[in-house]
mmCIF file of C-alpha atoms and ligand atoms in Angstrom:
data_model
loop_
_atom_site.group_PDB
_atom_site.id
_atom_site.type_symbol
_atom_site.label_atom_id
_atom_site.label_comp_id
_atom_site.label_asym_id
_atom_site.label_seq_id
_atom_site.Cartn_x
_atom_site.Cartn_y
_atom_site.Cartn_z
ATOM 1 C CA MET A 304 119.916 121.628 53.552
ATOM 2 C CA LYS A 305 117.294 122.518 55.757
ATOM 3 C CA ILE A 306 115.286 123.873 52.896
ATOM 4 C CA HIS A 307 115.759 120.725 50.862
ATOM 5 C CA LEU A 308 114.513 118.558 53.688
ATOM 6 C CA LEU A 309 111.616 120.686 54.149
ATOM 7 C CA VAL A 310 110.896 120.676 50.514
ATOM 8 C CA SER A 311 111.348 116.875 50.396
ATOM 9 C CA SER A 312 109.112 116.521 53.483
ATOM 10 C CA PHE A 313 106.561 118.692 51.847
ATOM 11 C CA VAL A 314 106.503 116.713 48.444
ATOM 12 C CA ALA A 315 106.634 113.414 50.366
ATOM 13 C CA ALA A 316 103.740 114.779 52.584
ATOM 14 C CA SER A 317 101.801 115.981 49.546
ATOM 15 C CA LEU A 318 102.004 112.412 47.858
ATOM 16 C CA PHE A 319 100.884 110.952 51.108
ATOM 17 C CA VAL A 320 97.694 112.822 51.739
ATOM 18 C CA GLY A 321 97.131 112.849 48.001
ATOM 19 C CA CYS A 322 93.822 114.859 47.283
ATOM 20 C CA SER A 323 93.756 116.458 50.732
ATOM 21 C CA LYS A 324 97.065 118.210 49.634
ATOM 22 C CA GLN A 325 94.968 121.366 49.531
ATOM 23 C CA GLU A 326 94.320 121.364 53.164
ATOM 24 C CA SER A 327 97.591 121.039 54.503
ATOM 25 C CA ALA A 328 99.046 123.653 52.207
ATOM 26 C CA PRO A 329 97.588 126.777 53.635
ATOM 27 C CA SER A 330 98.328 125.536 57.214
ATOM 28 C CA ALA A 331 102.115 124.793 56.471
ATOM 29 C CA ALA A 332 102.603 128.128 54.781
ATOM 30 C CA PRO A 333 102.392 130.767 57.723
ATOM 31 C CA ALA A 334 104.239 128.031 59.856
ATOM 32 C CA PRO A 335 106.723 129.747 62.469
ATOM 33 C CA ALA A 336 110.220 128.492 62.999
ATOM 34 C CA SER A 337 109.412 126.050 65.497
ATOM 35 C CA SER A 338 106.745 124.317 63.359
ATOM 36 C CA ALA A 339 109.576 124.086 60.466
ATOM 37 C CA VAL A 340 111.654 121.987 62.803
ATOM 38 C CA ALA A 341 108.549 119.748 63.694
ATOM 39 C CA ALA A 342 107.904 119.320 59.918
ATOM 40 C CA SER A 343 111.639 118.284 59.303
ATOM 41 C CA THR A 344 111.364 115.693 62.202
ATOM 42 C CA SER A 345 108.568 114.178 60.544
ATOM 43 C CA THR A 346 110.630 113.664 57.321
ATOM 44 C CA PRO A 347 111.714 110.086 58.058
ATOM 45 C CA ALA A 348 108.514 108.278 58.034
ATOM 46 C CA ALA A 349 107.150 110.450 55.137
ATOM 47 C CA ALA A 350 110.342 110.081 52.899
ATOM 48 C CA GLN A 351 110.346 106.087 53.746
ATOM 49 C CA ALA A 352 106.897 106.012 52.350
ATOM 50 C CA ALA A 353 107.634 107.966 49.243
ATOM 51 C CA ALA A 354 111.154 106.735 48.505
ATOM 52 C CA GLY A 355 111.628 103.049 50.097
ATOM 53 C CA VAL A 356 114.661 104.523 51.898
ATOM 54 C CA ARG A 357 114.785 104.816 55.469
ATOM 55 C CA VAL A 358 115.798 108.197 57.203
ATOM 56 C CA ILE A 359 117.333 108.387 60.327
ATOM 57 C CA THR A 360 118.154 111.842 61.793
ATOM 58 C CA ILE A 361 120.981 111.886 64.383
ATOM 59 C CA HIS A 362 121.498 115.232 65.944
ATOM 60 C CA GLY A 363 124.853 116.102 67.967
ATOM 61 C CA GLY A 364 125.757 119.157 69.749
ATOM 62 C CA ASP A 365 127.778 120.649 72.341
ATOM 63 C CA THR A 366 127.130 117.831 74.932
ATOM 64 C CA MET A 367 129.189 115.401 72.456
ATOM 65 C CA LYS A 368 126.584 112.832 72.241
ATOM 66 C CA PHE A 369 124.300 111.424 69.184
ATOM 67 C CA ASP A 370 120.660 111.410 70.294
ATOM 68 C CA VAL A 371 120.567 107.935 68.271
ATOM 69 C CA THR A 372 122.880 105.578 69.678
ATOM 70 C CA SER A 373 121.528 102.315 68.200
ATOM 71 C CA ILE A 374 120.192 101.458 64.776
ATOM 72 C CA GLU A 375 119.015 98.001 63.474
ATOM 73 C CA ALA A 376 119.033 97.398 59.904
ATOM 74 C CA LYS A 377 118.119 94.481 57.685
ATOM 75 C CA PRO A 378 120.976 93.117 55.629
ATOM 76 C CA GLY A 379 121.504 95.479 52.646
ATOM 77 C CA GLU A 380 118.728 97.873 53.627
ATOM 78 C CA GLU A 381 118.902 101.236 52.028
ATOM 79 C CA ILE A 382 119.391 103.926 54.954
ATOM 80 C CA LYS A 383 119.772 107.624 54.701
ATOM 81 C CA VAL A 384 121.584 109.113 57.658
ATOM 82 C CA VAL A 385 121.075 112.698 58.164
ATOM 83 C CA LEU A 386 123.483 114.155 60.608
ATOM 84 C CA LYS A 387 122.761 117.685 62.224
ATOM 85 C CA ASN A 388 125.049 119.541 64.253
ATOM 86 C CA VAL A 389 122.661 121.393 66.744
ATOM 87 C CA GLY A 390 125.453 122.751 68.828
ATOM 88 C CA THR A 391 126.912 126.415 69.051
ATOM 89 C CA GLN A 392 130.444 126.057 69.211
ATOM 90 C CA PRO A 393 132.916 126.599 66.339
ATOM 91 C CA LYS A 394 133.628 123.796 64.235
ATOM 92 C CA GLU A 395 137.203 123.884 64.960
ATOM 93 C CA ILE A 396 136.817 123.172 68.635
ATOM 94 C CA MET A 397 133.419 121.387 68.467
ATOM 95 C CA GLY A 398 133.027 119.858 65.132
ATOM 96 C CA HIS A 399 131.020 116.750 64.575
ATOM 97 C CA ASN A 400 130.962 113.989 61.967
ATOM 98 C CA TRP A 401 129.340 110.621 61.776
ATOM 99 C CA VAL A 402 131.573 107.760 60.685
ATOM 100 C CA LEU A 403 130.298 103.990 60.300
ATOM 101 C CA LEU A 404 132.932 101.516 60.747
ATOM 102 C CA LYS A 405 133.105 97.792 59.554
ATOM 103 C CA ALA A 406 132.199 95.092 61.963
ATOM 104 C CA GLY A 407 135.347 94.317 64.420
ATOM 105 C CA VAL A 408 137.170 97.573 63.942
ATOM 106 C CA ASP A 409 138.342 98.896 67.109
ATOM 107 C CA ALA A 410 136.452 102.116 67.286
ATOM 108 C CA GLN A 411 138.844 103.466 70.186
ATOM 109 C CA ALA A 412 141.854 102.781 68.077
ATOM 110 C CA PHE A 413 140.127 104.581 64.991
ATOM 111 C CA SER A 414 139.395 107.552 66.996
ATOM 112 C CA MET A 415 142.810 107.703 68.583
ATOM 113 C CA ALA A 416 144.455 107.690 64.962
ATOM 114 C CA ALA A 417 141.740 110.225 63.945
ATOM 115 C CA THR A 418 143.159 112.769 66.316
ATOM 116 C CA SER A 419 146.048 113.405 64.130
ATOM 117 C CA ALA A 420 143.992 113.525 61.077
ATOM 118 C CA LYS A 421 142.834 116.979 60.786
ATOM 119 C CA ALA A 422 143.922 117.544 57.348
ATOM 120 C CA THR A 423 141.502 114.609 56.067
ATOM 121 C CA ASP A 424 138.679 115.912 58.380
ATOM 122 C CA TYR A 425 139.592 113.503 60.965
ATOM 123 C CA ILE A 426 139.344 110.395 58.635
ATOM 124 C CA PRO A 427 142.577 108.812 59.428
ATOM 125 C CA GLU A 428 144.282 107.391 56.109
ATOM 126 C CA SER A 429 145.481 104.235 57.770
ATOM 127 C CA PHE A 430 141.856 103.222 58.583
ATOM 128 C CA LYS A 431 140.370 104.369 55.419
ATOM 129 C CA ASP A 432 139.264 101.214 54.340
ATOM 130 C CA GLN A 433 137.677 100.137 57.622
ATOM 131 C CA VAL A 434 135.228 103.097 57.021
ATOM 132 C CA ILE A 435 131.922 101.983 55.321
ATOM 133 C CA VAL A 436 130.523 105.694 54.925
ATOM 134 C CA HIS A 437 131.063 108.851 56.827
ATOM 135 C CA THR A 438 129.832 112.523 56.551
ATOM 136 C CA LYS A 439 132.067 115.637 56.649
ATOM 137 C CA LEU A 440 132.811 117.391 59.609
ATOM 138 C CA LEU A 441 129.904 119.720 60.436
ATOM 139 C CA GLY A 442 130.145 122.966 62.086
ATOM 140 C CA PRO A 443 127.161 124.528 64.253
ATOM 141 C CA ASN A 444 123.740 124.542 62.330
ATOM 142 C CA GLU A 445 125.319 122.549 59.552
ATOM 143 C CA SER A 446 123.871 119.266 58.501
ATOM 144 C CA GLU A 447 124.652 116.541 55.852
ATOM 145 C CA GLU A 448 122.910 113.212 54.487
ATOM 146 C CA VAL A 449 124.715 110.026 53.434
ATOM 147 C CA THR A 450 122.932 107.258 51.716
ATOM 148 C CA PHE A 451 124.401 103.749 51.929
ATOM 149 C CA LYS A 452 123.168 99.984 52.094
ATOM 150 C CA ALA A 453 123.571 98.418 55.335
ATOM 151 C CA PRO A 454 126.380 95.633 55.232
ATOM 152 C CA SER A 455 125.006 92.213 54.167
ATOM 153 C CA ALA A 456 126.554 90.231 56.821
ATOM 154 C CA PRO A 457 124.702 90.313 60.173
ATOM 155 C CA GLY A 458 126.768 91.766 63.024
ATOM 156 C CA ASP A 459 127.419 95.169 65.070
ATOM 157 C CA TYR A 460 128.870 98.234 63.018
ATOM 158 C CA PRO A 461 130.206 100.700 65.419
ATOM 159 C CA PHE A 462 129.734 104.457 64.593
ATOM 160 C CA VAL A 463 131.694 107.402 66.042
ATOM 161 C CA CYS A 464 132.177 111.065 65.860
ATOM 162 C CA SER A 465 135.946 111.130 65.107
ATOM 163 C CA PHE A 466 136.545 114.737 66.424
ATOM 164 C CA PRO A 467 139.272 114.431 69.029
ATOM 165 C CA ALA A 468 138.286 112.954 72.270
ATOM 166 C CA HIS A 469 134.540 112.850 71.240
ATOM 167 C CA PHE A 470 134.434 109.162 71.134
ATOM 168 C CA LEU A 471 135.851 109.172 74.889
ATOM 169 C CA VAL A 472 133.146 111.411 76.017
ATOM 170 C CA GLY A 473 130.699 108.845 74.447
ATOM 171 C CA MET A 474 129.992 110.218 71.057
ATOM 172 C CA LYS A 475 129.338 106.729 69.549
ATOM 173 C CA GLY A 476 126.834 104.213 68.692
ATOM 174 C CA VAL A 477 126.319 100.922 67.000
ATOM 175 C CA LEU A 478 124.336 99.926 63.928
ATOM 176 C CA THR A 479 123.089 96.244 64.273
ATOM 177 C CA VAL A 480 122.428 94.333 61.178
ATOM 178 C CA LYS A 481 120.187 91.381 61.654
HETATM 179 CU CU1 LIG B 166 131.540 115.201 67.822
#
């Protein structure tokens, strides 16, 4: 996944810089790991320019928080959310997902129901039709991207990590369509 991101960011960057590509290639090649991280964080703007899809990268880790807690979107805007689990704890005790709920859904009730939905990756069957989009549950160093269209109706759409208790600790946010 990381390689895919790097490749797509490189491709996007190449498109972006056009004929100065040859300058960027040698400097990118010997990059150490830390630069690779920097390169992947530069993906959103580049990818947006290349594909017309806005990329929002959200990190979650052992502190049980998302580093992005509010997202604004235009009605029907195409968005790609990339969730990265940057924690170190095993998935069984500290997994993370990203679940976008319909407007008006009680996110706390959803999260309570999710607690007993381990078999379905903490997406409770009873709330399935209240979910707009979600990632799978990620262990440490895993990432997943989901692409979706923002709802057409303006409003506040809650998002949560539905791993048990993470909502209560504050692993949540809001996507606002306006
Ligand atoms: Cu979580």
